[in-house]
Coordinates of C-alpha atoms in Angstrom, one line a residue:
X1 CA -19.8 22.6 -24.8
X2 CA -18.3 19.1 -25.0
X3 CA -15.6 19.9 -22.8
X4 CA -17.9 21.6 -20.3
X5 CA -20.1 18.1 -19.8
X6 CA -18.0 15.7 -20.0
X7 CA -16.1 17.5 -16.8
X8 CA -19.7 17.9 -14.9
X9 CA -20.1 14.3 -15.7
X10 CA -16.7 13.3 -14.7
X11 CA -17.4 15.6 -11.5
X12 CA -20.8 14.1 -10.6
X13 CA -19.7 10.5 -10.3
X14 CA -16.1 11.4 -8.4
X15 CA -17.3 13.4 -5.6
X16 CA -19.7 10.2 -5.2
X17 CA -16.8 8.3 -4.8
X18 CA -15.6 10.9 -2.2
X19 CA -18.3 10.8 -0.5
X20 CA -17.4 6.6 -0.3
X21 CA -15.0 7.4 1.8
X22 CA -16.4 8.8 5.0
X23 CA -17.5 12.3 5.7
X24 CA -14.3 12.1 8.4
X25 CA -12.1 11.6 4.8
X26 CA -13.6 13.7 2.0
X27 CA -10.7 16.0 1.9
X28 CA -7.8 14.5 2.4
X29 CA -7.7 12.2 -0.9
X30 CA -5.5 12.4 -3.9
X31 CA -8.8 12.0 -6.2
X32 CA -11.1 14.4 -4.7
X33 CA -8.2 17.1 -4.0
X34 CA -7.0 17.2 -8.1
X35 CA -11.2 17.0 -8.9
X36 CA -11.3 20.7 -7.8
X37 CA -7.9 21.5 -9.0
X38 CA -8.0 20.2 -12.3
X39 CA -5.0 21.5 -14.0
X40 CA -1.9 21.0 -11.9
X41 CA -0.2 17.7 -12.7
X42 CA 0.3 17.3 -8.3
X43 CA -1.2 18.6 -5.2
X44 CA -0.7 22.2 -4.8
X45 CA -1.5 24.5 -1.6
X46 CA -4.5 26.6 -2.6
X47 CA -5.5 30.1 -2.5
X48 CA -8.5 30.7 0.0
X49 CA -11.0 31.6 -3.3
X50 CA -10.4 27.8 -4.7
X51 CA -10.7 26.3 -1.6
X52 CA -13.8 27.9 -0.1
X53 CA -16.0 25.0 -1.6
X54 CA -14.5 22.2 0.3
X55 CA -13.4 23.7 3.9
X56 CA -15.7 25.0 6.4
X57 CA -12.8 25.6 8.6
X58 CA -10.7 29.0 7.2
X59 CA -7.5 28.3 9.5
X60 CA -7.5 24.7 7.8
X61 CA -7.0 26.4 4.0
X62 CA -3.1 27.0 4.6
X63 CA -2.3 23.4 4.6
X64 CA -2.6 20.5 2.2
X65 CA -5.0 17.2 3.6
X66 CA -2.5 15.1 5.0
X67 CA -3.7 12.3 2.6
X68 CA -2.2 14.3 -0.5
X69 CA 1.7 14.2 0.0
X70 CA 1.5 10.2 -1.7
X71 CA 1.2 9.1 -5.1
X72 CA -1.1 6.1 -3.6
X73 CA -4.2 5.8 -1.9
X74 CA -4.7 4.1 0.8
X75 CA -7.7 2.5 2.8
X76 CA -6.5 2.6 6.7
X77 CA -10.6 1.7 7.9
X78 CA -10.5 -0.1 11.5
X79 CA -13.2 -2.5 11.9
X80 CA -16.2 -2.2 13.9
X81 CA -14.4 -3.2 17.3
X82 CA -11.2 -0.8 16.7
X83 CA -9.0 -4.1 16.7
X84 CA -8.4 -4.4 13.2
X85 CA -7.3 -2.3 10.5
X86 CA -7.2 -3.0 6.6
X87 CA -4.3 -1.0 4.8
X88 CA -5.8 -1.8 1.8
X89 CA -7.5 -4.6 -0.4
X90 CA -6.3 -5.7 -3.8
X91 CA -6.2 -8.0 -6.9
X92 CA -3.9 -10.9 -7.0
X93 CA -3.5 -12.5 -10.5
X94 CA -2.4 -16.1 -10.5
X95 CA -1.9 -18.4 -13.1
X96 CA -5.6 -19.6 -13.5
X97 CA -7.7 -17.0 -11.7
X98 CA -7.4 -13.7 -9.7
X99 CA -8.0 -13.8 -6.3
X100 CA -9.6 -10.8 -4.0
X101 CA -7.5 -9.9 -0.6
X102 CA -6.9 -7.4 2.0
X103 CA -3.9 -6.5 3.8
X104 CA -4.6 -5.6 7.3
X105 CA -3.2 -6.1 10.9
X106 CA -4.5 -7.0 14.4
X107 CA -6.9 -9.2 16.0
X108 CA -9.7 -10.7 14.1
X109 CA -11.8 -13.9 14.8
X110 CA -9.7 -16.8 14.2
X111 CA -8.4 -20.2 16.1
X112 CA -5.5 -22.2 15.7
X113 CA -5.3 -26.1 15.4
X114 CA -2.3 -28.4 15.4
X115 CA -2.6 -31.2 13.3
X116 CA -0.8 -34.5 13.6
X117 CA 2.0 -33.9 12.5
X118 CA 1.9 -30.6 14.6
X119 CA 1.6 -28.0 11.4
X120 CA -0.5 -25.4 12.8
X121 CA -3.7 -24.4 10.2
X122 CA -5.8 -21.0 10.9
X123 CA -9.3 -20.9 10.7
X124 CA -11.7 -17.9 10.7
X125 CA -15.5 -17.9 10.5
X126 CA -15.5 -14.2 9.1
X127 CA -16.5 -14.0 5.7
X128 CA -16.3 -11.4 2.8
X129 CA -19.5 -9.9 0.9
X130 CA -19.1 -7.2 -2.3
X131 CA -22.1 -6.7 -4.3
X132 CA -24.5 -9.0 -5.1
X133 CA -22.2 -11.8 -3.6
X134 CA -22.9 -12.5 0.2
X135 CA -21.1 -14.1 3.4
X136 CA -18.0 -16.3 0.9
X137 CA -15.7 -18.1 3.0
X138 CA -12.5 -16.1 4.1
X139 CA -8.7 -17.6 4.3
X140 CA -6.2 -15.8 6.9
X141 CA -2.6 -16.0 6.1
X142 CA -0.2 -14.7 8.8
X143 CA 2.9 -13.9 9.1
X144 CA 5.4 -17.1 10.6
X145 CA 7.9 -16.0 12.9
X146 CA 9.9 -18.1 15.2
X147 CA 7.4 -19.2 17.2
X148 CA 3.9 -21.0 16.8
X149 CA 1.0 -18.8 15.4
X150 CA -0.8 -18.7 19.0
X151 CA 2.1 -17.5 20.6
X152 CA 3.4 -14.3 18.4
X153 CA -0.5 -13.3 17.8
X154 CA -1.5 -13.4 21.6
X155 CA 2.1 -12.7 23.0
X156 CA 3.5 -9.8 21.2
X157 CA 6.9 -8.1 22.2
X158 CA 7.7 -4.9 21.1
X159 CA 10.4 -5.6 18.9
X160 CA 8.1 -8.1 17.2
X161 CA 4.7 -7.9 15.6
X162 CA 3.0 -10.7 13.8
X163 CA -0.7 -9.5 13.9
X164 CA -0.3 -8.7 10.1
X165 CA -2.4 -10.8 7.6
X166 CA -3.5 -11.4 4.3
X167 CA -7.1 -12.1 4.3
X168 CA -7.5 -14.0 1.3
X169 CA -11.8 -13.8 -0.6
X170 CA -10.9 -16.6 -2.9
X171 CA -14.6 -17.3 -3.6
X172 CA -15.9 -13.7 -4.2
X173 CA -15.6 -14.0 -8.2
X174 CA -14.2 -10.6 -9.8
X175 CA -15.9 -9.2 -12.3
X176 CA -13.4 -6.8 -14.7
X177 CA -16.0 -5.4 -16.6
X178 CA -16.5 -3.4 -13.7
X179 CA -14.6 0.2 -13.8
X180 CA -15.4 0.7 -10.2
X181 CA -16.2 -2.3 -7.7
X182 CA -18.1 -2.1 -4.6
X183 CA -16.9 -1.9 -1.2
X184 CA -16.0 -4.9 0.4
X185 CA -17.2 -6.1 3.5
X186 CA -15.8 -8.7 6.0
X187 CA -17.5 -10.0 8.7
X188 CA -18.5 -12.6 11.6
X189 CA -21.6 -14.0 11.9
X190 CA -22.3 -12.5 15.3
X191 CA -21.6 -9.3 13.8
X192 CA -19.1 -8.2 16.5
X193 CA -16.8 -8.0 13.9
X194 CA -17.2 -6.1 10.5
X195 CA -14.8 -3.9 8.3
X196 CA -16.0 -2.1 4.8
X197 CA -13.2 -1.1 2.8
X198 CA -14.3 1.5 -0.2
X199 CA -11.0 1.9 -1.8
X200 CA -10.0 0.9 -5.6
X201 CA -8.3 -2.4 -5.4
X202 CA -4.5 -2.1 -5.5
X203 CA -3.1 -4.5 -8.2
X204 CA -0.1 -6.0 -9.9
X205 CA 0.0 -7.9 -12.7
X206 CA 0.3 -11.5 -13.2
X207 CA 2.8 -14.4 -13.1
X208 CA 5.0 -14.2 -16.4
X209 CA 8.4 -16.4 -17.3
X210 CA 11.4 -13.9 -17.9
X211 CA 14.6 -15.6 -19.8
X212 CA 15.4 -12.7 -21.4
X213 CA 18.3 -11.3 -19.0
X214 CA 19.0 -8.4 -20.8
X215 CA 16.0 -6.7 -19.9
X216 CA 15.3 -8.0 -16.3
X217 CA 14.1 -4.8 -14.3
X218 CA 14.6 -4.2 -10.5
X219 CA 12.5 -2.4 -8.1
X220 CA 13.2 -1.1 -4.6
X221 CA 10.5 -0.8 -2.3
X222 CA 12.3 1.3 0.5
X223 CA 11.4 0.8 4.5
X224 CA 9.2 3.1 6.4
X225 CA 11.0 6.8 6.7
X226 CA 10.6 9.4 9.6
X227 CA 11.7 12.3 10.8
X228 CA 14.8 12.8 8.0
X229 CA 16.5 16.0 8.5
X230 CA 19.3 15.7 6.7
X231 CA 18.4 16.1 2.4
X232 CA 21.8 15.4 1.2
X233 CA 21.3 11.4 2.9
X234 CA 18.6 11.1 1.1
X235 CA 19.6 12.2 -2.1
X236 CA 22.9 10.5 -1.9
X237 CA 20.4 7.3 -1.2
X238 CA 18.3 7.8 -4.4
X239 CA 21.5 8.2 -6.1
X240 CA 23.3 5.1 -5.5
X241 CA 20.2 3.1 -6.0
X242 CA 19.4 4.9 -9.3
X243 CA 23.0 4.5 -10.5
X244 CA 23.4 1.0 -9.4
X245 CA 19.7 -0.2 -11.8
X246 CA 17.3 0.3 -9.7
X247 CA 14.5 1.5 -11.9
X248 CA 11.9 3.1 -9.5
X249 CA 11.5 2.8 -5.7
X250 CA 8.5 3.0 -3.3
X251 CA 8.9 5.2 -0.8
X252 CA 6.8 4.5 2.7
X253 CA 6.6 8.1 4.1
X254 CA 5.8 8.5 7.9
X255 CA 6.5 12.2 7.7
X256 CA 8.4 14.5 10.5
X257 CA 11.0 15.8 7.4
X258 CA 12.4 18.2 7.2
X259 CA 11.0 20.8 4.2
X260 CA 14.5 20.3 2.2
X261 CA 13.7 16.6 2.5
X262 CA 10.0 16.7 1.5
X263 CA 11.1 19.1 -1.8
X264 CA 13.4 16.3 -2.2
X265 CA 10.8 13.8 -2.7
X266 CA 9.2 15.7 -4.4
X267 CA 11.9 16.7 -7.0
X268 CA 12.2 12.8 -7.4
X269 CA 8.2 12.2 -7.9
X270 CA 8.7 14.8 -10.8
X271 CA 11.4 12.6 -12.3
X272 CA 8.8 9.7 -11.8
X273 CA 11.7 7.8 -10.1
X274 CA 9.6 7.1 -6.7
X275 CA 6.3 6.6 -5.7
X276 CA 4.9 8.5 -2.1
X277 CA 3.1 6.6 0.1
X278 CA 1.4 8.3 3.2
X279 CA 1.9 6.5 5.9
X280 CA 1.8 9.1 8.3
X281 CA -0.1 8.6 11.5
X282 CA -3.2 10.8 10.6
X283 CA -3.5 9.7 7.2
X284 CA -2.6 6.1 8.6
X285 CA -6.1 6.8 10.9
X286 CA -3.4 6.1 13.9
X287 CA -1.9 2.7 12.3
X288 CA 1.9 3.8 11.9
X289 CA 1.8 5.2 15.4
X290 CA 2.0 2.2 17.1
X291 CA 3.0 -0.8 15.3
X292 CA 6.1 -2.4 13.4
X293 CA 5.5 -1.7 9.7
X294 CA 7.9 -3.2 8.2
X295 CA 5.9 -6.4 7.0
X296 CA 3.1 -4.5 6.3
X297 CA 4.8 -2.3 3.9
X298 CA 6.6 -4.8 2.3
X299 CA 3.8 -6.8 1.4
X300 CA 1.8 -4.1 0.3
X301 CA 4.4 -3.1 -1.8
X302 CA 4.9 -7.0 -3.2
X303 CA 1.2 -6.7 -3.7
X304 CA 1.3 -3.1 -6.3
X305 CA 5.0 -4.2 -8.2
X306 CA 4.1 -8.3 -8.6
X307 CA 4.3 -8.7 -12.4
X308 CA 5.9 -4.7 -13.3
X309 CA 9.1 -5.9 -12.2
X310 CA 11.0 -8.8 -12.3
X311 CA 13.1 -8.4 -9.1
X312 CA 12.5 -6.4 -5.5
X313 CA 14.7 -5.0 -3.4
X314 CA 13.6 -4.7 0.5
X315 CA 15.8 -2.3 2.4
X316 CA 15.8 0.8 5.0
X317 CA 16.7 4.0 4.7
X318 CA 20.2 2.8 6.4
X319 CA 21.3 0.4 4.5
X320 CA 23.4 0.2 1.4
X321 CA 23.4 -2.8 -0.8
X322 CA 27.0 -3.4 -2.4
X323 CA 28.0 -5.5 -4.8
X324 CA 31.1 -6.8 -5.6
X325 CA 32.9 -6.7 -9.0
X326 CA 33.7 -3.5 -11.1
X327 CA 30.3 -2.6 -12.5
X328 CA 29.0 -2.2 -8.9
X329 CA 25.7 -2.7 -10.6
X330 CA 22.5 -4.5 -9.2
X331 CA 21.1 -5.8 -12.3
X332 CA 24.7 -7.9 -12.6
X333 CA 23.8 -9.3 -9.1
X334 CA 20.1 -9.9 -10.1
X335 CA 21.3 -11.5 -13.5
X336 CA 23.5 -14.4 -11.4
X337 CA 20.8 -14.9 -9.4
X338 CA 18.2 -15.2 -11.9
X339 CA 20.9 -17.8 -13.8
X340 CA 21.2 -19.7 -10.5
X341 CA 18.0 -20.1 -9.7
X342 CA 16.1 -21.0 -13.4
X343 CA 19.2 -23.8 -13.8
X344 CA 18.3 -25.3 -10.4

């Protein structure tokens, strides 16, 4: 029947899509996970008979691809050299057009030059190629820190980390007709440095002017978690956030929880009140295991809310917000600082 091919249909062109991502990756997405398990609203550990068509390993089937305890997908491909990797790439609307990026981190090929007035500029010959559309020009933006850019890039500390970019593809024209665009590739044009990155492009929405402070929203994109033990911190967290106006919060998930803390998150992904990223190390494809995240995560996060919200809140796991008054509430706080700054 009806309902019969439009599944087989739906089937053919998603497992292609799985198949996108690496033969090393197949299993461990969100898409290709709930393809085969069709009717449960989240990933669900299951029974040896459903599973026999996508594990070859038996003693694998009791546990769910790391990849599945998120809400988001994604990318984590290193580039050819293993110096790179791209978290993920995505749309970013702007006023007149909408501009192709990726968010990655670690050495690429780029120089820095000092001008006159000793501003430093980054240049890169790597460019970016997606579909019929070859070798565009690339733009690097890094992160600033205290120091110039050759310094923090070559010279890292361990309390400091500014290898993380935004590789900009501001001549690589998007097409949104398009329900699924190709990969995109960067490279130099030696070829000793490439990156393909398969993923759907992560999005926000664009620029908008918001005067109407009675229904400014707020959004907390939460610092990298690990290792939480402990369920009642977190929910007290949650809590205060929630009854202070914070509408929904992003959640960067290392793993190493306890089970009470991972039903927690869960409980609070039913409620649609947060949103699971896997940034564990395996699904991370090593990333998270050795490198500061927390630019990374909030940038990617900038990069999905931009446009849903009309505020962000950046804050760890160990930090409370307060504000004064007797509402206690954020969106108060938000509202004087959205007065402030539009009667500047």
């Amino acid at each position: 029947d009806s309902k019969y091919l439009l599944g087989a249909y739906y089937s053919t062109l998603s497992l292609n899509a799985c198949y996108l991502r690496g033969l090393d990756r197949i299993y461990d997405s969100n898409m290709c996970w709930m393809l085969i398990h069709p009717g449960h609203p989240e990933p669900v550990i299951p029974s040896a008979d459903d599973s026999v068509n996508i594990y070859d390993n038996k003693e694998e089937k009791s546990e769910i691809p790391p990849a599945l305890v998120n809400d988001v997908e994604h990318a984590f491909v290193r580039s050819s050299d293993g110096d790179f990797i791209a978290i993920d790439r995505y749309l970013i609307h702007g006023d007149t057009k909408s501009t192709v990026a990726v968010l990655g981190d670690g050495l690429v090929p780029l120089s820095f030059v000092k001008g006159v007035n000793g501003k430093e500029s980054v240049y890169t010959n790597v460019t970016c190629s997606g579909g019929k559309q070859r070798d565009t020009p690339a733009t690097i933006v890094l992160m600033r820190g205290h120091h110039s850019f050759n310094e923090h890039y070559y010279k890292e500390t361990m309390s400091d980390r500014f290898r993380t970019m935004l590789i900009l593809c501001e001549k690589l024209h998007y097409d949104a007709k398009l329900a699924r665009h190709p990969p995109l590739t960067l490279r130099s044009p030696n070829g000793e440095f490439s990156i393909t990155i398969g993923s759907p492009l992560g999005r926000g929405l664009g620029p908008f002017e918001h005067d109407d402070l009675k229904t400014l929203k707020l959004v907390h994109c939460l610092g990298p978690i690990s290792g939480l033990q402990n369920a009642r911190w977190l929910i007290e967290y949650l809590e205060y956030y929630k009854s202070a106006g914070t509408e929904h919060v992003h959640v960067y998930n290392l793993g190493g929880h306890s089970e009470e803390v991972d039903e927690v998150l869960k409980l609070y992904r039913s409620k649609d009140f947060i949103t699971r990223h896997d940034w564990s190390g395996k699904a991370s494809n090593g990333f998270t295991t050795t490198t500061q995240l927390d630019w990374a995560s909030q940038t990617d996060c900038t990069l999905r809310v931009r446009g849903f919200y009309d505020y962000a809140l950046f804050a760890d796991i160990d930090e409370i917000v307060a504000v004064p008054g007797p509402s206690g509430n954020l969106i108060d706080a938000v509202k004087r600082c959205h007065t402030a700054h539009t009667t500047q």
